[in-house]
């Protein structure tokens, strides 16, 4: 075995020497060092769980159809047979092959998934690839996009990075899915889409180049052919009398980097384990002796391919050096920022002072983060973490939006929600009891207003729930990376803030409910805004006119003054006797006598200058003063006030008052003025009493509704103003003021330090990976900086 290895090694070293001589001497040693650094970057990024590096790194990607000879090309470049072979698809996972030129004569291989182990027997390398492939994909031809990373150290190779991808297949075999062709194409596209990759498109020379799957795929991402090298294999299998000179010359499908022909090992040579160098010698003789290829023999074969790939890769790196350096700097800044957010390693369990200082620092920073977010002083980092999805609002701005939403909901509540005209009529009837009503009872108004005030509570309580939810989200999002690495501490902090919120929300809800109860406790009809509305109702004639109108004589007008005055005096007398407000009847005999006097004399005695008395005037004046305390009397009966005793009635009466209707149905009907069942309208026709009474009931309902609407507007304004203030005082400000104190009281306890500062293993591993990544990026920066003055010859 040793003699065989020496024989093969001795045969290969001259070729390696020729390859080394082809490089531009020590002047480009720094540039040569770029490829190993890129390889190490790939290893680091892969170790932290990324299938592809976050940077676009230069590498050579080998693609081709199944059995096109890709594996043979790679083995020829390495100078060793180490790839799985057999019938059907052999490469079922991407293989990232990193070649390092070693300074010694020793050759070995290393797998990233088997650290600290050298494989000196390349047959074992082949078996390890098969075992690792089966472990991920199964034994029945399954495929996976997870790459195997293999490093080969040898004095016979040049520094290269190649990626061997599964061959593009058409028909699924074994456990392969039905869309196997689409999967392999997508996998290849994922790698060749990297703008820094060199595409090695392998096609068999004994097939039509126009049907090459590799060239077709390469053209999708590199239509001009600037970074594609064409490899033609199996040139020795082309039929006699036919050659591939036009294809190798680029006459059929031009490529900027050209084509290179390769002679692969035959199956017999593979079975006989023929040394790679012997195959290379045979390949060199083939091109020198073939009449069609003799003129281009120096630009064909594996040795030329190896030097060309190394040269192209280095040139590619040099062309993209500025972009690569900028990307490395950007990535380094991101990694260092992540390290800063993760913080330093946890303190030793024996150093209680350091542990206490760390906990105090974390709690203070969290409290400041929470309060700043609520107050709108968040940093850019906090803004990005607390902003509501789709709105850009965060922290206190979201509270403001919640209050605006509450305002819209409250304003949208109808004063008559779940209140029908029938309900109002029923309330009026219930408030009058067994007696007929001369006025709309004030008690019915109070009952209905209290009922409608209850509808203002639900939106206010919903606003409390919305603010609570926002504060809970802000509390969760205020957890920065330095706190998040201690999962136990983070959870205890959130639990403590949750307890503060829970303790504060109950008084807040109770206060909101009390606000509604306060509004319901006393219906303040003397409120200036409400009194103003009453004046508006009278001045704007808001009492709707009934549809029935009839002319009224001057005698009837004078009679109405008597009726109104009598009604007021009767109301005053009733209140004086019973000590409370009551619906009183009118002395119909007194009114009837007065009406007869009017009919006889043409005027009311009270209006005559000779018949007036101080007692009568004082009685009327006292009645007017007394009725002003009842806002319903204010609406219905205040027709005589001060010196204008005929206000609104001197020109004619359009709307009969309830008093007038009652009298017309009773006393006046008996005197022959009207029949009990019929009334005249404006045209003189007689209308049934039932229609007149229905119109009066509707008028009362409309007046009640207008009054309810006016009073609820006042209460709505109060609730709209006090609800946000209540929430801010009892909930938001309580949490802001107490969060820091409560966190320290609950968590700053020595017996909890060890548990609270127990760092998550995933965080510790992430910190280690970030450190390694940062170290590799710094080394890459050093190398990139050192090669800026070198040029390739």
Short mmCIF file of C-alpha atoms in Angstrom, two decimals, residues 198 222-229 255-257 312 316:
data_model
loop_
_atom_site.label_atom_id
_atom_site.label_comp_id
_atom_site.label_asym_id
_atom_site.label_seq_id
_atom_site.Cartn_x
_atom_site.Cartn_y
_atom_site.Cartn_z
CA UNK A 198 -18.47 30.34 -11.52
CA UNK A 222 -25.99 34.00 -17.03
CA UNK A 223 -27.50 34.76 -20.45
CA UNK A 224 -24.34 36.43 -21.79
CA UNK A 225 -22.07 33.57 -20.65
CA UNK A 226 -19.73 35.83 -18.65
CA UNK A 227 -19.24 33.38 -15.76
CA UNK A 228 -19.89 30.00 -17.41
CA UNK A 229 -17.20 27.49 -18.41
CA UNK A 255 -19.13 31.33 -23.85
CA UNK A 256 -16.82 34.11 -22.69
CA UNK A 257 -14.74 31.66 -20.63
CA UNK A 312 -10.58 32.34 -13.06
CA UNK A 316 -13.26 36.66 -10.13
#
